[in-house]
């Protein structure tokens, strides 16, 4: 099973700052990686798929990059509504999908 | 608009069974592969199972293989998750979720239900 690790566990930033979140896979997932945002009491929301494609309706301040085992989600300038938990997810094979443990972006 | 509404959750004793349902509306249900994803209290997300749009193939997480069965009734626009031999670590909010593209399996989820609580406790 492919495992995902995310860093940092918590990111403390102020609105307007740039956020850089990392996701690392235990083996190559090519570009088959997505990012989700989850706010308390809500279901997750798909932000990015195939490493760098933005889902419909997602603001341009969200961008994804990477391939193989190392991936990055960047939020160029944090808005108040962006403070949430972010999960990466891989789907490189159909032995199953896995999610990372999450990165919490909190207000500094 | 796309709606996914789960039902059938509740409290069950260890070793017991439960069947979750997910009523889909606002899209052509039979065109899309579907997933179940769960989230334990205060924990992260765990993918549980998926079923292809035609219902011909299913895949399961190792943690539920042999105990859970995913199925669908395209005539009723409904997804199911039959859960047997339940354990305490199956306690979670269970989400019904839609795969991102029709007539395909991308593995990415673009719509989620509101989630339903399943608690396994004596």
Short mmCIF file of C-alpha atoms in Angstrom, two decimals:
data_model
loop_
_atom_site.label_atom_id
_atom_site.label_comp_id
_atom_site.label_asym_id
_atom_site.label_seq_id
_atom_site.Cartn_x
_atom_site.Cartn_y
_atom_site.Cartn_z
CA UNK A 1 0.00 0.00 0.00
CA UNK A 2 1.26 3.46 -0.90
CA UNK A 3 1.60 5.72 2.12
CA UNK A 4 1.43 9.50 2.06
CA UNK A 5 3.08 11.82 4.55
CA UNK A 6 2.28 15.51 4.82
CA UNK A 7 4.33 18.32 6.29
CA UNK A 8 4.13 20.34 8.31
CA UNK A 9 1.37 18.98 10.54
CA UNK A 10 0.36 22.55 11.38
CA UNK A 11 1.12 25.78 9.55
CA UNK A 12 0.55 29.06 11.39
CA UNK A 13 0.22 31.99 9.04
CA UNK A 14 -1.51 35.35 8.70
CA UNK A 15 -4.03 36.34 6.03
CA UNK A 16 -2.23 37.54 2.93
CA UNK A 17 0.75 35.26 3.47
CA UNK A 18 1.80 32.45 1.16
CA UNK A 19 1.20 28.86 2.27
CA UNK A 20 3.30 25.95 1.03
CA UNK A 21 2.13 22.44 1.94
CA UNK A 22 4.05 19.27 1.16
CA UNK A 23 2.94 15.72 0.42
CA UNK A 24 5.36 12.83 -0.06
CA UNK A 25 4.47 9.35 -1.34
CA UNK A 26 6.24 6.14 -0.28
CA UNK A 27 6.59 5.22 -3.95
CA UNK A 28 5.91 6.94 -7.23
CA UNK A 29 2.29 7.85 -7.93
CA UNK A 30 3.20 9.57 -11.23
CA UNK A 31 0.91 12.61 -11.22
CA UNK A 32 -2.09 10.83 -9.74
CA UNK A 33 -2.44 13.05 -6.73
CA UNK A 34 -5.22 15.30 -5.48
CA UNK A 35 -5.63 17.91 -2.77
CA UNK A 36 -8.75 18.47 -0.66
CA UNK A 37 -9.75 21.17 1.80
CA UNK A 38 -11.88 20.36 4.84
CA UNK A 39 -13.43 22.81 7.28
CA UNK A 40 -14.88 21.78 10.66
CA UNK A 41 -18.23 20.04 10.36
CA UNK A 42 -18.06 19.94 6.57
CA UNK A 43 -17.25 17.35 3.94
CA UNK A 44 -13.95 17.75 2.09
CA UNK A 45 -13.79 19.79 -1.11
CA UNK A 46 -11.68 18.82 -4.12
CA UNK A 47 -9.17 21.55 -4.96
CA UNK A 48 -6.56 20.00 -7.26
CA UNK A 49 -6.38 16.72 -9.19
CA UNK A 50 -3.68 15.11 -11.33
CA UNK A 51 -1.15 17.08 -9.29
CA UNK A 52 -1.80 20.48 -10.86
CA UNK A 53 -5.29 20.72 -12.41
CA UNK A 54 -7.68 22.97 -10.51
CA UNK A 55 -11.17 21.63 -9.96
CA UNK A 56 -14.03 23.75 -11.31
CA UNK A 57 -14.74 26.84 -9.22
CA UNK A 58 -11.46 26.74 -7.30
CA UNK A 59 -9.76 30.14 -7.08
CA UNK A 60 -6.50 30.69 -8.93
CA UNK A 61 -4.64 31.35 -5.67
CA UNK A 62 -4.61 27.55 -5.21
CA UNK A 63 -1.97 25.75 -7.26
CA UNK A 64 -0.42 22.31 -7.23
CA UNK A 65 2.86 20.96 -8.48
CA UNK A 66 5.03 17.87 -8.41
CA UNK A 67 5.27 14.37 -9.77
CA UNK A 68 6.58 10.99 -8.71
CA UNK A 69 6.87 11.13 -4.93
CA UNK A 70 6.98 14.83 -4.04
CA UNK A 71 4.09 17.24 -4.34
CA UNK A 72 3.27 20.77 -3.22
CA UNK A 73 0.07 22.71 -2.71
CA UNK A 74 0.58 26.47 -2.72
CA UNK A 75 -1.91 29.09 -1.63
CA UNK A 76 -0.48 32.31 -2.98
CA UNK A 77 -2.19 34.70 -0.58
CA UNK A 78 -4.28 33.34 2.26
CA UNK A 79 -7.85 34.50 2.52
CA UNK A 80 -9.75 34.17 5.85
CA UNK A 81 -11.81 31.29 4.41
CA UNK A 82 -8.66 29.29 3.56
CA UNK A 83 -7.88 28.37 7.17
CA UNK A 84 -8.73 24.68 7.22
CA UNK A 85 -7.22 21.20 7.04
CA UNK A 86 -5.73 20.08 3.72
CA UNK A 87 -5.38 16.45 2.67
CA UNK A 88 -3.52 14.93 -0.23
CA UNK A 89 -4.80 11.73 -1.84
CA UNK A 90 -3.23 9.31 -4.30
CA UNK A 91 -4.96 7.06 -6.80
CA UNK A 92 -2.08 5.61 -8.76
CA UNK A 93 -3.40 2.08 -8.76
CA UNK A 94 -6.57 0.32 -7.92
CA UNK A 95 -5.37 -1.60 -4.98
CA UNK A 96 -6.93 1.38 -3.32
CA UNK A 97 -6.67 5.07 -2.77
CA UNK A 98 -5.03 6.57 0.27
CA UNK A 99 -5.13 9.94 1.98
CA UNK A 100 -2.37 11.72 3.81
CA UNK A 101 -2.77 12.62 7.49
CA UNK A 102 -3.48 16.27 6.74
CA UNK A 103 -1.96 19.70 7.31
CA UNK A 104 -3.85 22.20 9.41
CA UNK A 105 -3.48 25.80 8.25
CA UNK A 106 -4.29 27.99 11.24
CA UNK A 107 -4.38 31.71 11.83
CA UNK A 108 -1.22 33.02 13.45
CA UNK B 1 -27.67 20.42 -8.26
CA UNK B 2 -25.81 17.29 -7.20
CA UNK B 3 -27.06 15.88 -3.91
CA UNK B 4 -25.91 12.82 -2.01
CA UNK B 5 -27.87 11.92 1.13
CA UNK B 6 -26.69 9.12 3.39
CA UNK B 7 -28.92 7.18 5.75
CA UNK B 8 -28.84 4.04 7.87
CA UNK B 9 -26.20 4.97 10.40
CA UNK B 10 -26.45 4.49 14.14
CA UNK B 11 -25.09 2.58 17.10
CA UNK B 12 -24.32 -1.13 16.74
CA UNK B 13 -22.60 -3.65 18.97
CA UNK B 14 -19.22 -5.17 18.04
CA UNK B 15 -19.76 -8.05 15.65
CA UNK B 16 -23.01 -6.56 14.42
CA UNK B 17 -24.14 -5.40 10.98
CA UNK B 18 -25.40 -2.21 9.44
CA UNK B 19 -26.42 -1.14 5.94
CA UNK B 20 -25.81 2.38 4.76
CA UNK B 21 -27.69 3.90 1.83
CA UNK B 22 -26.91 6.96 -0.26
CA UNK B 23 -29.64 8.57 -2.35
CA UNK B 24 -28.26 10.45 -5.31
CA UNK B 25 -29.95 13.21 -7.29
CA UNK B 26 -29.13 16.04 -9.66
CA UNK B 27 -26.95 13.98 -11.99
CA UNK B 28 -27.02 10.80 -14.06
CA UNK B 29 -26.15 8.37 -11.29
CA UNK B 30 -25.57 5.39 -13.58
CA UNK B 31 -22.84 7.28 -15.43
CA UNK B 32 -20.55 7.74 -12.41
CA UNK B 33 -18.38 5.50 -10.29
CA UNK B 34 -19.05 5.97 -6.58
CA UNK B 35 -17.04 5.78 -3.37
CA UNK B 36 -17.42 5.44 0.37
CA UNK B 37 -14.90 7.35 2.49
CA UNK B 38 -14.85 7.47 6.28
CA UNK B 39 -13.41 9.71 8.96
CA UNK B 40 -12.84 8.58 12.52
CA UNK B 41 -13.42 11.06 15.35
CA UNK B 42 -10.74 13.72 15.25
CA UNK B 43 -8.83 11.76 12.63
CA UNK B 44 -8.10 11.96 8.95
CA UNK B 45 -9.84 10.53 5.93
CA UNK B 46 -9.82 6.86 4.96
CA UNK B 47 -11.02 5.60 1.59
CA UNK B 48 -13.23 2.54 2.13
CA UNK B 49 -14.60 1.20 -1.15
CA UNK B 50 -15.60 2.05 -4.70
CA UNK B 51 -17.89 0.63 -7.35
CA UNK B 52 -17.61 1.29 -11.05
CA UNK B 53 -20.42 3.12 -12.80
CA UNK B 54 -21.75 -0.07 -14.38
CA UNK B 55 -21.53 -1.94 -11.11
CA UNK B 56 -19.23 -4.54 -12.63
CA UNK B 57 -16.17 -3.95 -10.46
CA UNK B 58 -15.59 -3.15 -6.82
CA UNK B 59 -12.48 -2.38 -4.80
CA UNK B 60 -12.00 -2.27 -1.03
CA UNK B 61 -9.53 -0.99 1.51
CA UNK B 62 -7.63 -3.84 3.19
CA UNK B 63 -9.14 -2.79 6.53
CA UNK B 64 -12.67 -3.68 5.38
CA UNK B 65 -12.09 -6.37 2.76
CA UNK B 66 -14.22 -9.44 3.43
CA UNK B 67 -16.46 -7.58 5.89
CA UNK B 68 -17.96 -4.73 3.83
CA UNK B 69 -19.78 -4.92 0.49
CA UNK B 70 -20.47 -1.96 -1.77
CA UNK B 71 -23.35 -2.17 -4.24
CA UNK B 72 -25.61 0.07 -6.26
CA UNK B 73 -29.09 0.12 -7.75
CA UNK B 74 -28.97 2.38 -10.78
CA UNK B 75 -32.76 2.13 -11.20
CA UNK B 76 -33.16 3.70 -7.75
CA UNK B 77 -30.17 6.08 -7.96
CA UNK B 78 -28.91 4.58 -4.73
CA UNK B 79 -25.54 3.44 -3.42
CA UNK B 80 -25.20 0.97 -0.55
CA UNK B 81 -22.58 -0.17 1.93
CA UNK B 82 -23.29 -3.44 3.75
CA UNK B 83 -21.10 -3.63 6.86
CA UNK B 84 -20.69 -6.91 8.74
CA UNK B 85 -18.50 -8.04 11.65
CA UNK B 86 -18.22 -4.46 12.79
CA UNK B 87 -15.42 -3.49 15.14
CA UNK B 88 -14.81 -0.50 17.39
CA UNK B 89 -12.30 0.89 14.92
CA UNK B 90 -15.03 1.08 12.26
CA UNK B 91 -16.56 3.93 14.27
CA UNK B 92 -16.53 6.94 11.96
CA UNK B 93 -18.50 9.36 9.87
CA UNK B 94 -19.14 7.64 6.54
CA UNK B 95 -19.33 9.75 3.40
CA UNK B 96 -20.87 8.77 0.10
CA UNK B 97 -18.95 10.42 -2.71
CA UNK B 98 -19.00 10.73 -6.50
CA UNK B 99 -16.07 10.11 -8.77
CA UNK B 100 -15.03 13.13 -10.77
CA UNK B 101 -15.73 11.96 -14.32
CA UNK B 102 -18.54 10.07 -15.98
CA UNK B 103 -17.96 6.75 -17.72
CA UNK B 104 -14.56 6.52 -16.07
CA UNK B 105 -12.80 5.95 -12.77
CA UNK B 106 -10.47 8.78 -11.87
CA UNK B 107 -10.21 7.98 -8.17
CA UNK B 108 -10.87 11.60 -7.32
CA UNK B 109 -14.06 12.70 -5.58
CA UNK B 110 -15.82 15.90 -6.56
CA UNK B 111 -19.10 15.66 -4.62
CA UNK B 112 -19.64 14.39 -1.11
CA UNK B 113 -22.65 13.69 1.05
CA UNK B 114 -23.04 15.30 4.44
CA UNK B 115 -21.83 12.14 6.14
CA UNK B 116 -23.51 9.71 8.53
CA UNK B 117 -22.28 8.58 11.92
CA UNK B 118 -21.63 4.91 12.60
CA UNK B 119 -20.72 4.01 16.18
CA UNK B 120 -19.63 0.51 17.15
CA UNK B 121 -19.89 0.10 20.89
CA UNK B 122 -21.20 -2.31 23.49
#
